[in-house]
Coordinates of N, CA and C in Angstrom, one line a residue:
X1 N 22.5 20.4 -15.3 CA 23.5 21.5 -15.5 C 24.9 21.0 -15.2
X2 N 25.9 21.8 -15.6 CA 27.3 21.5 -15.3 C 27.6 21.4 -13.8
X3 N 27.0 22.4 -13.1 CA 27.2 22.4 -11.6 C 26.6 21.1 -11.0
X4 N 25.5 20.7 -11.4 CA 24.9 19.5 -10.8 C 25.7 18.3 -11.1
X5 N 26.2 18.2 -12.3 CA 27.0 17.1 -12.7 C 28.3 17.0 -11.9
X6 N 28.9 18.2 -11.7 CA 30.1 18.2 -10.8 C 29.8 17.8 -9.4
X7 N 28.7 18.2 -8.9 CA 28.2 17.8 -7.6 C 28.1 16.3 -7.5
X8 N 27.4 15.7 -8.4 CA 27.2 14.3 -8.5 C 28.5 13.5 -8.5
X9 N 29.5 14.0 -9.3 CA 30.8 13.4 -9.4 C 31.5 13.4 -8.0
X10 N 31.4 14.6 -7.3 CA 32.0 14.8 -6.0 C 31.4 13.8 -5.0
X11 N 30.1 13.6 -5.1 CA 29.4 12.7 -4.1 C 29.9 11.3 -4.4
X12 N 30.0 10.9 -5.7 CA 30.4 9.5 -6.0 C 31.8 9.3 -5.5
X13 N 32.7 10.3 -5.7 CA 34.1 10.1 -5.2 C 34.2 10.0 -3.7
X14 N 33.3 10.8 -3.1 CA 33.3 10.8 -1.6 C 32.9 9.4 -1.1
X15 N 31.9 8.8 -1.8 CA 31.4 7.5 -1.4 C 32.4 6.4 -1.6
X16 N 33.3 6.6 -2.7 CA 34.3 5.6 -2.9 C 35.3 5.6 -1.8
X17 N 35.5 6.7 -1.1 CA 36.5 6.8 0.0 C 35.9 6.5 1.3
X18 N 34.6 6.3 1.4 CA 33.9 6.0 2.6 C 34.0 4.5 3.0
X19 N 34.0 4.2 4.3 CA 33.9 2.8 4.7 C 32.6 2.2 4.2
X20 N 32.6 0.9 3.9 CA 31.4 0.3 3.3 C 30.1 0.5 4.1
X21 N 30.2 0.5 5.5 CA 29.1 0.6 6.3 C 28.4 2.0 6.2
X22 N 29.3 3.1 6.0 CA 28.8 4.4 5.8 C 28.1 4.6 4.5
X23 N 28.6 4.0 3.4 CA 28.0 4.0 2.1 C 26.6 3.4 2.1
X24 N 26.5 2.2 2.8 CA 25.3 1.6 2.9 C 24.2 2.4 3.6
X25 N 24.7 3.2 4.7 CA 23.7 4.0 5.4 C 23.2 5.1 4.6
X26 N 24.0 5.5 3.6 CA 23.5 6.6 2.7 C 22.7 6.1 1.5
X27 N 22.6 4.8 1.3 CA 21.9 4.2 0.2 C 20.4 4.4 0.4
X28 N 19.8 5.2 -0.5 CA 18.4 5.4 -0.4 C 17.5 4.2 -0.4
X29 N 18.0 3.1 -1.0 CA 17.2 1.8 -1.0 C 17.2 1.2 0.4
X30 N 18.1 1.6 1.3 CA 18.1 1.1 2.6 C 17.2 1.9 3.6
X31 N 16.8 3.1 3.1 CA 16.0 4.0 4.0 C 14.6 3.5 4.1
X32 N 14.0 3.6 5.3 CA 12.6 3.1 5.5 C 11.6 3.9 4.7
X33 N 11.9 5.1 4.3 CA 10.9 5.9 3.6 C 10.6 5.3 2.2
X34 N 11.6 4.6 1.6 CA 11.4 4.2 0.2 C 10.2 3.3 0.0
X35 N 10.0 2.2 0.8 CA 8.8 1.4 0.6 C 7.5 2.1 0.8
X36 N 7.5 3.0 1.7 CA 6.2 3.7 2.0 C 5.9 4.6 0.8
X37 N 6.9 5.4 0.3 CA 6.7 6.2 -0.9 C 6.4 5.4 -2.1
X38 N 7.2 4.3 -2.3 CA 7.0 3.5 -3.5 C 5.6 2.9 -3.5
X39 N 5.1 2.4 -2.3 CA 3.8 1.8 -2.3 C 2.7 2.8 -2.6
X40 N 2.9 4.1 -2.1 CA 1.9 5.1 -2.4 C 1.9 5.5 -3.9
X41 N 3.1 5.5 -4.5 CA 3.2 5.7 -5.9 C 2.6 4.6 -6.7
X42 N 2.8 3.4 -6.3 CA 2.2 2.2 -7.0 C 0.7 2.3 -6.9
X43 N 0.1 2.7 -5.7 CA -1.3 2.8 -5.6 C -1.9 3.8 -6.6
X44 N -1.2 5.0 -6.7 CA -1.7 6.0 -7.6 C -1.6 5.5 -9.1
X45 N -0.5 4.8 -9.4 CA -0.4 4.3 -10.7 C -1.4 3.2 -11.0
X46 N -1.8 2.4 -10.0 CA -2.8 1.4 -10.2 C -4.2 2.0 -10.4
X47 N -4.4 3.1 -9.7 CA -5.7 3.9 -9.9 C -5.8 4.4 -11.4
X48 N -4.6 4.9 -11.8 CA -4.5 5.4 -13.2 C -4.7 4.3 -14.2
X49 N -4.2 3.1 -13.9 CA -4.3 1.9 -14.8 C -5.7 1.6 -15.0
X50 N -6.6 1.5 -14.0 CA -7.9 1.1 -14.1 C -8.8 2.2 -14.8
X51 N -8.4 3.4 -14.7 CA -9.1 4.5 -15.4 C -8.8 4.4 -16.9
X52 N -7.5 4.1 -17.3 CA -7.2 3.9 -18.7 C -7.9 2.7 -19.2
X53 N -8.0 1.6 -18.4 CA -8.6 0.4 -18.8 C -10.1 0.6 -19.2
X54 N -10.7 1.5 -18.4 CA -12.1 1.9 -18.7 C -12.3 2.5 -20.0
X55 N -11.3 3.4 -20.4 CA -11.4 4.0 -21.7 C -11.2 2.9 -22.8
X56 N -10.2 2.1 -22.6 CA -9.9 1.0 -23.6 C -11.0 0.1 -23.8
X57 N -11.8 -0.2 -22.7 CA -12.9 -1.2 -22.8 C -14.2 -0.5 -23.3
X58 N -14.1 0.8 -23.5 CA -15.3 1.5 -24.0 C -16.3 1.8 -23.0
X59 N -16.0 1.7 -21.7 CA -16.9 2.0 -20.6 C -17.4 3.4 -20.5
X60 N -16.6 4.3 -21.1 CA -16.9 5.8 -21.0 C -17.2 6.3 -22.4
X61 N -17.5 5.5 -23.3 CA -17.8 5.9 -24.7 C -16.8 5.4 -25.7
X62 N -17.2 5.4 -26.9 CA -16.4 4.8 -28.0 C -15.3 5.7 -28.4
X63 N -14.1 5.1 -28.6 CA -12.9 5.9 -29.0 C -12.6 5.7 -30.5
X64 N -12.0 6.7 -31.1 CA -11.5 6.6 -32.4 C -10.3 5.6 -32.4
X65 N -9.9 5.1 -33.5 CA -8.8 4.2 -33.5 C -7.5 4.9 -33.1
X66 N -7.4 6.2 -33.4 CA -6.2 7.0 -33.0 C -6.2 7.2 -31.5
X67 N -7.4 7.5 -30.9 CA -7.4 7.7 -29.5 C -7.1 6.4 -28.8
X68 N -7.7 5.3 -29.3 CA -7.4 4.0 -28.7 C -6.0 3.7 -28.7
X69 N -5.3 4.0 -29.8 CA -3.8 3.7 -29.9 C -3.0 4.5 -28.8
X70 N -3.4 5.8 -28.7 CA -2.6 6.6 -27.7 C -2.9 6.1 -26.3
X71 N -4.1 5.8 -26.0 CA -4.4 5.4 -24.6 C -3.8 4.0 -24.3
X72 N -3.8 3.1 -25.4 CA -3.1 1.8 -25.2 C -1.7 2.0 -24.9
X73 N -1.0 2.9 -25.5 CA 0.4 3.2 -25.2 C 0.6 3.7 -23.8
X74 N -0.3 4.6 -23.4 CA -0.3 5.1 -22.0 C -0.5 4.0 -21.0
X75 N -1.4 3.1 -21.3 CA -1.7 1.9 -20.5 C -0.4 1.1 -20.3
X76 N 0.3 0.8 -21.4 CA 1.5 0.0 -21.4 C 2.6 0.6 -20.6
X77 N 2.7 1.9 -20.8 CA 3.8 2.7 -20.1 C 3.5 2.6 -18.6
X78 N 2.2 2.8 -18.2 CA 1.8 2.7 -16.8 C 2.1 1.4 -16.2
X79 N 1.9 0.3 -17.0 CA 2.2 -1.1 -16.5 C 3.6 -1.2 -16.2
X80 N 4.5 -0.7 -17.1 CA 5.9 -0.7 -16.9 C 6.3 0.0 -15.6
X81 N 5.7 1.2 -15.4 CA 6.0 1.9 -14.2 C 5.6 1.2 -12.9
X82 N 4.5 0.5 -13.0 CA 4.0 -0.3 -11.8 C 5.0 -1.4 -11.5
X83 N 5.5 -2.0 -12.6 CA 6.5 -3.1 -12.4 C 7.8 -2.6 -11.8
X84 N 8.2 -1.4 -12.2 CA 9.5 -0.8 -11.7 C 9.3 -0.4 -10.2
X85 N 8.2 0.1 -9.9 CA 7.9 0.5 -8.5 C 7.9 -0.8 -7.6
X86 N 7.3 -1.9 -8.1 CA 7.3 -3.2 -7.4 C 8.7 -3.7 -7.2
X87 N 9.6 -3.4 -8.2 CA 11.0 -3.8 -8.0 C 11.6 -3.0 -6.9
X88 N 11.3 -1.7 -6.8 CA 11.8 -0.9 -5.8 C 11.4 -1.4 -4.4
X89 N 10.2 -1.8 -4.3 CA 9.7 -2.4 -3.0 C 10.5 -3.7 -2.7
X90 N 10.7 -4.5 -3.7 CA 11.4 -5.8 -3.5 C 12.8 -5.6 -3.0
X91 N 13.5 -4.5 -3.6 CA 14.9 -4.2 -3.3 C 15.1 -3.6 -1.9
X92 N 14.0 -2.9 -1.4 CA 14.2 -2.1 -0.2 C 14.5 -3.0 1.0
X93 N 13.8 -4.2 1.2 CA 14.1 -5.1 2.3 C 14.2 -4.4 3.6
X94 N 13.3 -3.6 3.9 CA 13.4 -2.8 5.1 C 13.1 -3.6 6.4
X95 N 13.6 -3.1 7.5 CA 13.2 -3.5 8.9 C 12.5 -2.4 9.5
X96 N 12.1 -2.5 10.8 CA 11.3 -1.5 11.4 C 12.1 -0.7 12.5
X97 N 13.3 -1.1 12.8 CA 14.0 -0.6 13.9 C 14.4 0.9 13.8
X98 N 14.8 1.3 12.6 CA 15.2 2.7 12.4 C 14.2 3.6 12.0
X99 N 12.9 3.2 12.0 CA 11.9 4.0 11.5 C 11.7 5.3 12.3
X100 N 11.5 6.4 11.6 CA 11.2 7.7 12.2 C 9.8 8.1 11.9
X101 N 9.1 8.7 12.8 CA 7.8 9.2 12.6 C 7.7 10.7 12.7
X102 N 6.9 11.3 11.7 CA 6.7 12.7 11.7 C 5.2 12.9 12.1
X103 N 4.9 12.9 13.4 CA 3.5 12.9 13.8 C 2.9 14.3 13.8
X104 N 1.6 14.2 13.5 CA 0.8 15.4 13.5 C -0.7 15.0 13.9
X105 N -1.4 16.0 14.3 CA -2.8 15.7 14.6 C -3.6 15.4 13.3
X106 N -4.3 14.3 13.3 CA -5.0 13.9 12.0 C -6.4 13.5 12.2
X107 N -7.2 13.6 11.1 CA -8.5 13.2 11.1 C -8.5 11.8 10.4
X108 N -8.7 10.7 11.1 CA -8.6 9.4 10.5 C -9.7 9.1 9.5
X109 N -10.9 9.7 9.6 CA -12.0 9.5 8.7 C -11.6 10.1 7.3
X110 N -11.0 11.3 7.3 CA -10.6 12.0 6.1 C -9.4 11.2 5.5
X111 N -8.5 10.7 6.3 CA -7.4 9.9 5.8 C -7.9 8.7 5.1
X112 N -8.9 8.0 5.7 CA -9.5 6.8 5.1 C -10.2 7.1 3.8
X113 N -11.0 8.2 3.8 CA -11.7 8.7 2.5 C -10.7 8.9 1.4
X114 N -9.6 9.5 1.7 CA -8.5 9.8 0.7 C -7.9 8.5 0.2
X115 N -7.6 7.6 1.2 CA -7.0 6.3 0.8 C -8.0 5.5 -0.1
X116 N -9.2 5.5 0.2 CA -10.2 4.7 -0.5 C -10.4 5.3 -2.0
X117 N -10.3 6.6 -2.1 CA -10.5 7.2 -3.4 C -9.6 6.6 -4.5
X118 N -8.4 6.3 -4.1 CA -7.4 5.8 -5.1 C -7.8 4.4 -5.6
X119 N -8.7 3.7 -4.9 CA -9.1 2.4 -5.4 C -10.5 2.3 -6.0
X120 N -11.1 3.5 -6.2 CA -12.5 3.6 -6.7 C -12.7 2.9 -8.0
X121 N -11.8 3.2 -8.9 CA -11.9 2.7 -10.3 C -11.6 1.2 -10.3
X122 N -10.6 0.8 -9.6 CA -10.2 -0.7 -9.6 C -11.3 -1.5 -9.0
X123 N -11.9 -1.1 -7.9 CA -13.0 -1.9 -7.2 C -14.2 -1.9 -8.1
X124 N -14.5 -0.8 -8.8 CA -15.7 -0.8 -9.7 C -15.4 -1.7 -10.9
X125 N -14.3 -1.6 -11.5 CA -13.9 -2.4 -12.6 C -14.0 -3.9 -12.3
X126 N -13.5 -4.3 -11.1 CA -13.5 -5.7 -10.7 C -14.9 -6.2 -10.2
X127 N -15.8 -5.3 -10.0 CA -17.1 -5.6 -9.5 C -17.1 -6.0 -8.0
X128 N -16.3 -5.3 -7.3 CA -16.2 -5.5 -5.8 C -16.8 -4.3 -5.1
X129 N -17.7 -4.6 -4.2 CA -18.4 -3.5 -3.4 C -17.5 -3.2 -2.2
X130 N -17.2 -1.9 -2.1 CA -16.5 -1.4 -0.9 C -17.4 -0.5 -0.1
X131 N -17.5 -0.9 1.2 CA -18.4 -0.1 2.1 C -17.5 0.5 3.2
X132 N -17.7 1.7 3.5 CA -16.9 2.4 4.6 C -17.9 2.8 5.7
X133 N -17.9 2.1 6.8 CA -18.8 2.4 7.9 C -18.2 3.4 8.8
X134 N -18.7 4.7 8.7 CA -18.1 5.7 9.5 C -18.8 5.9 10.9
X135 N -18.1 6.2 11.9 CA -18.7 6.3 13.3 C -19.6 7.5 13.3
X136 N -20.7 7.3 14.1 CA -21.7 8.4 14.2 C -21.2 9.5 15.2
X137 N -20.4 9.0 16.2 CA -19.9 9.9 17.2 C -18.5 10.5 16.9
X138 N -18.2 11.6 17.5 CA -16.9 12.2 17.3 C -15.8 11.4 18.0
X139 N -14.8 11.1 17.2 CA -13.7 10.3 17.7 C -12.6 11.1 18.5
X140 N -11.9 10.5 19.4 CA -10.8 11.2 20.1 C -9.7 11.5 19.1
X141 N -8.9 12.4 19.5 CA -7.8 12.9 18.6 C -6.7 11.8 18.4
X142 N -6.1 11.8 17.3 CA -4.9 11.0 17.0 C -3.7 11.8 16.6
X143 N -2.5 11.4 17.1 CA -1.3 12.0 16.6 C -0.5 11.0 15.9
X144 N -0.4 11.1 14.6 CA 0.1 10.0 13.7 C 1.0 10.6 12.6
X145 N 1.8 9.7 12.0 CA 2.5 10.0 10.8 C 1.5 9.7 9.7
X146 N 0.8 10.7 9.1 CA -0.3 10.5 8.2 C 0.2 9.7 6.9
X147 N 1.4 10.0 6.4 CA 1.8 9.3 5.2 C 2.0 7.8 5.5
X148 N 2.5 7.4 6.7 CA 2.8 6.0 7.0 C 1.5 5.3 7.3
X149 N 0.6 5.9 8.0 CA -0.7 5.3 8.3 C -1.5 5.2 7.1
X150 N -1.4 6.1 6.2 CA -2.1 6.0 4.9 C -1.6 4.8 4.1
X151 N -0.3 4.6 4.2 CA 0.4 3.4 3.6 C -0.2 2.1 4.1
X152 N -0.4 2.1 5.5 CA -1.0 0.9 6.1 C -2.4 0.6 5.6
X153 N -3.2 1.7 5.5 CA -4.6 1.5 5.1 C -4.6 1.1 3.6
X154 N -3.8 1.7 2.8 CA -3.7 1.4 1.4 C -3.3 -0.1 1.1
X155 N -2.3 -0.5 2.0 CA -1.8 -1.9 1.9 C -3.0 -2.9 2.1
X156 N -3.8 -2.6 3.2 CA -4.9 -3.5 3.5 C -6.0 -3.5 2.5
X157 N -6.3 -2.3 2.0 CA -7.3 -2.1 1.0 C -6.9 -2.8 -0.3
X158 N -5.7 -2.6 -0.7 CA -5.1 -3.2 -1.9 C -5.2 -4.7 -1.9
X159 N -4.8 -5.3 -0.7 CA -4.8 -6.7 -0.6 C -6.2 -7.3 -0.6
X160 N -7.1 -6.6 0.0 CA -8.5 -7.0 0.1 C -9.1 -7.1 -1.3
X161 N -8.8 -6.1 -2.2 CA -9.3 -6.1 -3.6 C -8.6 -7.1 -4.4
X162 N -7.3 -7.2 -4.2 CA -6.4 -8.1 -5.0 C -6.9 -9.6 -4.8
X163 N -7.2 -9.9 -3.6 CA -7.5 -11.3 -3.3 C -9.0 -11.6 -3.2
X164 N -9.8 -10.7 -3.8 CA -11.3 -10.9 -3.9 C -11.7 -11.1 -5.4
X165 N -12.9 -11.5 -5.6 CA -13.4 -11.7 -6.9 C -14.7 -10.9 -7.1
X166 N -15.1 -10.9 -8.4 CA -16.4 -10.1 -8.7 C -17.5 -10.6 -7.8
X167 N -18.2 -9.7 -7.3 CA -19.4 -10.0 -6.4 C -19.0 -10.0 -4.9
X168 N -17.7 -10.0 -4.6 CA -17.2 -10.0 -3.2 C -17.5 -8.6 -2.6
X169 N -17.3 -8.5 -1.3 CA -17.6 -7.3 -0.6 C -16.5 -7.0 0.4
X170 N -16.1 -5.7 0.5 CA -15.1 -5.3 1.5 C -15.8 -4.2 2.4
X171 N -15.7 -4.5 3.7 CA -16.3 -3.6 4.7 C -15.2 -3.0 5.6
X172 N -15.1 -1.7 5.6 CA -14.1 -1.0 6.4 C -14.8 -0.2 7.5
X173 N -14.3 -0.3 8.7 CA -15.0 0.3 9.8 C -13.9 1.0 10.8
X174 N -14.3 2.1 11.4 CA -13.5 2.7 12.4 C -14.3 2.8 13.7
X175 N -13.6 2.4 14.8 CA -14.4 2.4 16.0 C -13.4 2.8 17.2
X176 N -14.0 3.5 18.1 CA -13.2 3.9 19.3 C -13.4 2.8 20.4
X177 N -12.2 2.4 20.9 CA -12.3 1.3 21.9 C -11.3 1.8 23.1
X178 N -11.9 2.4 24.1 CA -11.1 2.9 25.2 C -10.2 4.0 24.8
X179 N -8.9 3.8 25.0 CA -7.9 4.8 24.6 C -7.3 4.5 23.2
X180 N -8.0 3.6 22.5 CA -7.5 3.3 21.1 C -8.5 3.5 20.1
X181 N -8.1 3.8 18.9 CA -9.0 3.8 17.7 C -8.7 2.5 16.9
X182 N -9.7 1.7 16.6 CA -9.5 0.4 15.9 C -10.1 0.6 14.5
X183 N -9.3 0.2 13.5 CA -9.7 0.1 12.1 C -9.8 -1.3 11.7
X184 N -10.9 -1.7 11.0 CA -11.0 -3.1 10.5 C -11.3 -3.1 9.0
X185 N -10.7 -4.1 8.4 CA -10.8 -4.3 6.9 C -11.3 -5.7 6.6
X186 N -12.5 -5.9 6.4 CA -13.1 -7.2 6.2 C -13.4 -7.5 4.7
X187 N -12.9 -8.6 4.2 CA -13.3 -9.0 2.8 C -13.9 -10.4 2.8
X188 N -14.5 -10.7 1.7 CA -15.0 -12.1 1.5 C -14.3 -12.8 0.4
X189 N -12.9 -12.6 0.4 CA -12.1 -13.2 -0.6 C -11.6 -14.6 -0.3
X190 N -10.4 -14.8 -0.8 CA -9.8 -16.2 -0.7 C -9.4 -16.7 0.7
X191 N -9.2 -15.8 1.6 CA -8.8 -16.1 2.9 C -7.4 -16.6 3.0
X192 N -6.9 -17.0 4.2 CA -5.6 -17.4 4.4 C -5.6 -18.8 5.0
X193 N -4.9 -19.8 4.4 CA -4.9 -21.2 4.9 C -4.4 -21.2 6.4
X194 N -5.0 -22.0 7.2 CA -4.7 -22.0 8.6 C -3.3 -22.3 8.9
X195 N -2.7 -23.2 8.1 CA -1.3 -23.6 8.3 C -0.3 -22.5 8.0
X196 N -0.7 -21.5 7.2 CA 0.2 -20.4 6.9 C -0.1 -19.1 7.6
X197 N -1.1 -19.1 8.5 CA -1.4 -17.9 9.2 C -0.3 -17.4 10.1
X198 N 0.4 -18.3 10.8 CA 1.5 -17.8 11.7 C 2.6 -17.1 11.0
X199 N 2.8 -17.2 9.7 CA 3.8 -16.6 9.0 C 3.4 -15.3 8.2
X200 N 2.1 -14.9 8.4 CA 1.6 -13.9 7.5 C 2.3 -12.5 7.6
X201 N 2.9 -12.2 8.8 CA 3.5 -10.9 8.9 C 5.1 -11.0 8.7
X202 N 5.5 -12.2 8.3 CA 7.0 -12.4 8.1 C 7.4 -11.7 6.8
X203 N 8.6 -11.2 6.8 CA 9.2 -10.5 5.6 C 9.3 -11.5 4.5
X204 N 8.8 -11.1 3.3 CA 8.8 -11.8 2.0 C 7.8 -13.0 2.0
X205 N 7.1 -13.2 3.0 CA 6.2 -14.4 3.0 C 4.9 -14.0 2.2
X206 N 4.4 -15.0 1.4 CA 3.1 -14.9 0.7 C 2.5 -16.3 0.8
X207 N 1.2 -16.3 1.1 CA 0.5 -17.6 1.2 C 0.4 -18.2 -0.2
X208 N 0.3 -19.5 -0.3 CA 0.3 -20.2 -1.6 C -0.9 -19.8 -2.4
X209 N -2.1 -19.7 -1.8 CA -3.3 -19.4 -2.6 C -3.2 -17.9 -3.1
X210 N -2.5 -17.1 -2.3 CA -2.3 -15.7 -2.8 C -1.3 -15.6 -4.0
X211 N -0.3 -16.5 -4.0 CA 0.6 -16.5 -5.1 C 0.0 -17.0 -6.4
X212 N -1.0 -18.0 -6.2 CA -1.7 -18.5 -7.3 C -2.6 -17.5 -8.0
X213 N -3.3 -16.7 -7.1 CA -4.2 -15.8 -7.6 C -3.5 -14.5 -8.2
X214 N -2.4 -14.1 -7.6 CA -1.7 -12.9 -8.0 C -0.2 -13.2 -8.0
X215 N 0.4 -13.4 -9.1 CA 1.8 -13.8 -9.2 C 2.7 -12.7 -8.7
X216 N 2.4 -11.5 -9.0 CA 3.3 -10.3 -8.6 C 3.1 -10.0 -7.2
X217 N 4.1 -9.9 -6.4 CA 4.0 -9.5 -5.0 C 5.4 -9.7 -4.3
X218 N 5.7 -8.8 -3.4 CA 7.0 -8.9 -2.7 C 7.0 -9.5 -1.3
X219 N 5.8 -9.6 -0.7 CA 5.7 -10.1 0.6 C 6.2 -9.1 1.7
X220 N 6.3 -7.8 1.3 CA 6.8 -6.8 2.2 C 5.7 -5.9 2.8
X221 N 4.5 -5.9 2.2 CA 3.5 -5.0 2.6 C 3.0 -5.2 4.0
X222 N 2.6 -6.4 4.4 CA 2.1 -6.6 5.7 C 3.2 -6.5 6.8
X223 N 4.4 -6.9 6.4 CA 5.5 -6.8 7.3 C 5.8 -5.3 7.6
X224 N 5.8 -4.5 6.6 CA 6.0 -3.1 6.8 C 4.9 -2.4 7.6
X225 N 3.6 -2.8 7.2 CA 2.5 -2.2 7.8 C 2.5 -2.4 9.3
X226 N 2.7 -3.7 9.7 CA 2.7 -4.1 11.1 C 3.8 -3.3 11.9
X227 N 5.0 -3.1 11.3 CA 6.1 -2.3 11.9 C 5.6 -0.9 12.1
X228 N 5.0 -0.3 11.1 CA 4.5 1.1 11.2 C 3.5 1.2 12.4
X229 N 2.5 0.3 12.4 CA 1.5 0.4 13.5 C 2.1 0.2 14.9
X230 N 3.0 -0.7 15.0 CA 3.6 -1.0 16.3 C 4.5 0.2 16.7
X231 N 5.2 0.9 15.7 CA 6.0 2.0 16.0 C 5.1 3.2 16.6
X232 N 3.9 3.2 16.2 CA 2.9 4.2 16.7 C 2.4 3.8 18.1
X233 N 2.7 2.7 18.6 CA 2.2 2.2 19.9 C 0.9 1.4 19.7
X234 N 0.6 1.0 18.5 CA -0.6 0.2 18.3 C -0.3 -1.3 18.0
X235 N -1.3 -2.0 17.5 CA -1.1 -3.4 17.2 C -1.9 -3.8 16.0
X236 N -1.5 -4.9 15.4 CA -2.2 -5.4 14.2 C -2.4 -6.9 14.3
X237 N -3.6 -7.3 14.0 CA -4.0 -8.7 14.0 C -4.9 -9.1 12.9
X238 N -5.3 -10.3 12.8 CA -6.3 -10.7 11.7 C -7.0 -12.0 12.1
X239 N -8.1 -12.2 11.4 CA -8.9 -13.4 11.5 C -9.2 -13.8 10.1
X240 N -9.1 -15.1 9.8 CA -9.3 -15.6 8.5 C -9.7 -17.0 8.4
X241 N -10.6 -17.3 7.4 CA -10.9 -18.7 7.0 C -10.7 -18.8 5.5
X242 N -10.0 -19.9 5.1 CA -9.8 -20.1 3.7 C -11.1 -20.2 3.0
X243 N -11.1 -19.5 1.8 CA -12.3 -19.5 0.9 C -13.5 -18.7 1.5
X244 N -13.3 -18.1 2.7 CA -14.4 -17.3 3.2 C -14.1 -15.9 3.4
X245 N -12.8 -15.6 3.6 CA -12.4 -14.2 3.7 C -11.5 -13.9 4.9
X246 N -11.1 -12.7 5.0 CA -10.1 -12.2 6.0 C -10.5 -10.9 6.6
X247 N -10.3 -10.7 7.9 CA -10.5 -9.4 8.5 C -9.2 -9.0 9.1
X248 N -8.6 -7.8 8.7 CA -7.4 -7.3 9.4 C -7.8 -6.2 10.3
X249 N -7.2 -6.1 11.5 CA -7.5 -5.0 12.4 C -6.2 -4.4 12.8
X250 N -6.2 -3.0 13.0 CA -5.1 -2.4 13.6 C -5.6 -1.2 14.5
X251 N -4.8 -1.0 15.6 CA -5.2 0.0 16.5 C -4.2 1.1 16.6
X252 N -4.6 2.3 17.0 CA -3.7 3.5 17.2 C -4.2 4.1 18.5
X253 N -3.2 4.5 19.3 CA -3.5 5.2 20.6 C -4.0 6.6 20.4
X254 N -5.0 7.0 21.1 CA -5.5 8.4 21.1 C -4.6 9.3 21.9
X255 N -4.8 10.6 21.7 CA -3.9 11.6 22.4 C -4.5 11.8 23.8

């Protein structure tokens, strides 16, 4: 509308008169929320991608040529959106110091179920078995920023699938350890070379074998995830052997 256009012009003019440091602080690409939201958006788009691929491959029945054409266009558009979101993540270049948490009491089992649902089609299509070992006993309460912890879980699940092959297995577990809840994500994928393990949580770092297997990547996922967990008062670590697999662990303090 005309009113909105006027408002946008006024904001642009105000930014022109601002000191450069203030303009940068108002830049949404500098805000820590951007990579979290962008990653969640990319996860949903990826789930959509694999559903569309199932239609194109005839896994859910034969399509007419017209239907195939429409879905092929939707698949291509989806791919472009995933690429754009990946660019958003690459541009954000966030740190963890200014991160704000909106904590609430949360059910970590439900959060994990929701996070895993987005990867159902992708793991099925790639022939990777995903097992979620749920605790038999009631867990202590958690107070967390559910959106950010879901980002952490999705990041680890996405990496486990991305760097695994057909026939591999991913096992996710939740366990209470004293005053902490520990989540583990074990895969039987490519693993991390020993010489590169000290750098795995560094911003923009990607192991050489990961780059060979999957060219697209920003090297921001694990860096961001570790910052989020530590901001909650938890910790993140991993164990890995090249060509045998990797297990990532992160903990969250109970209330």
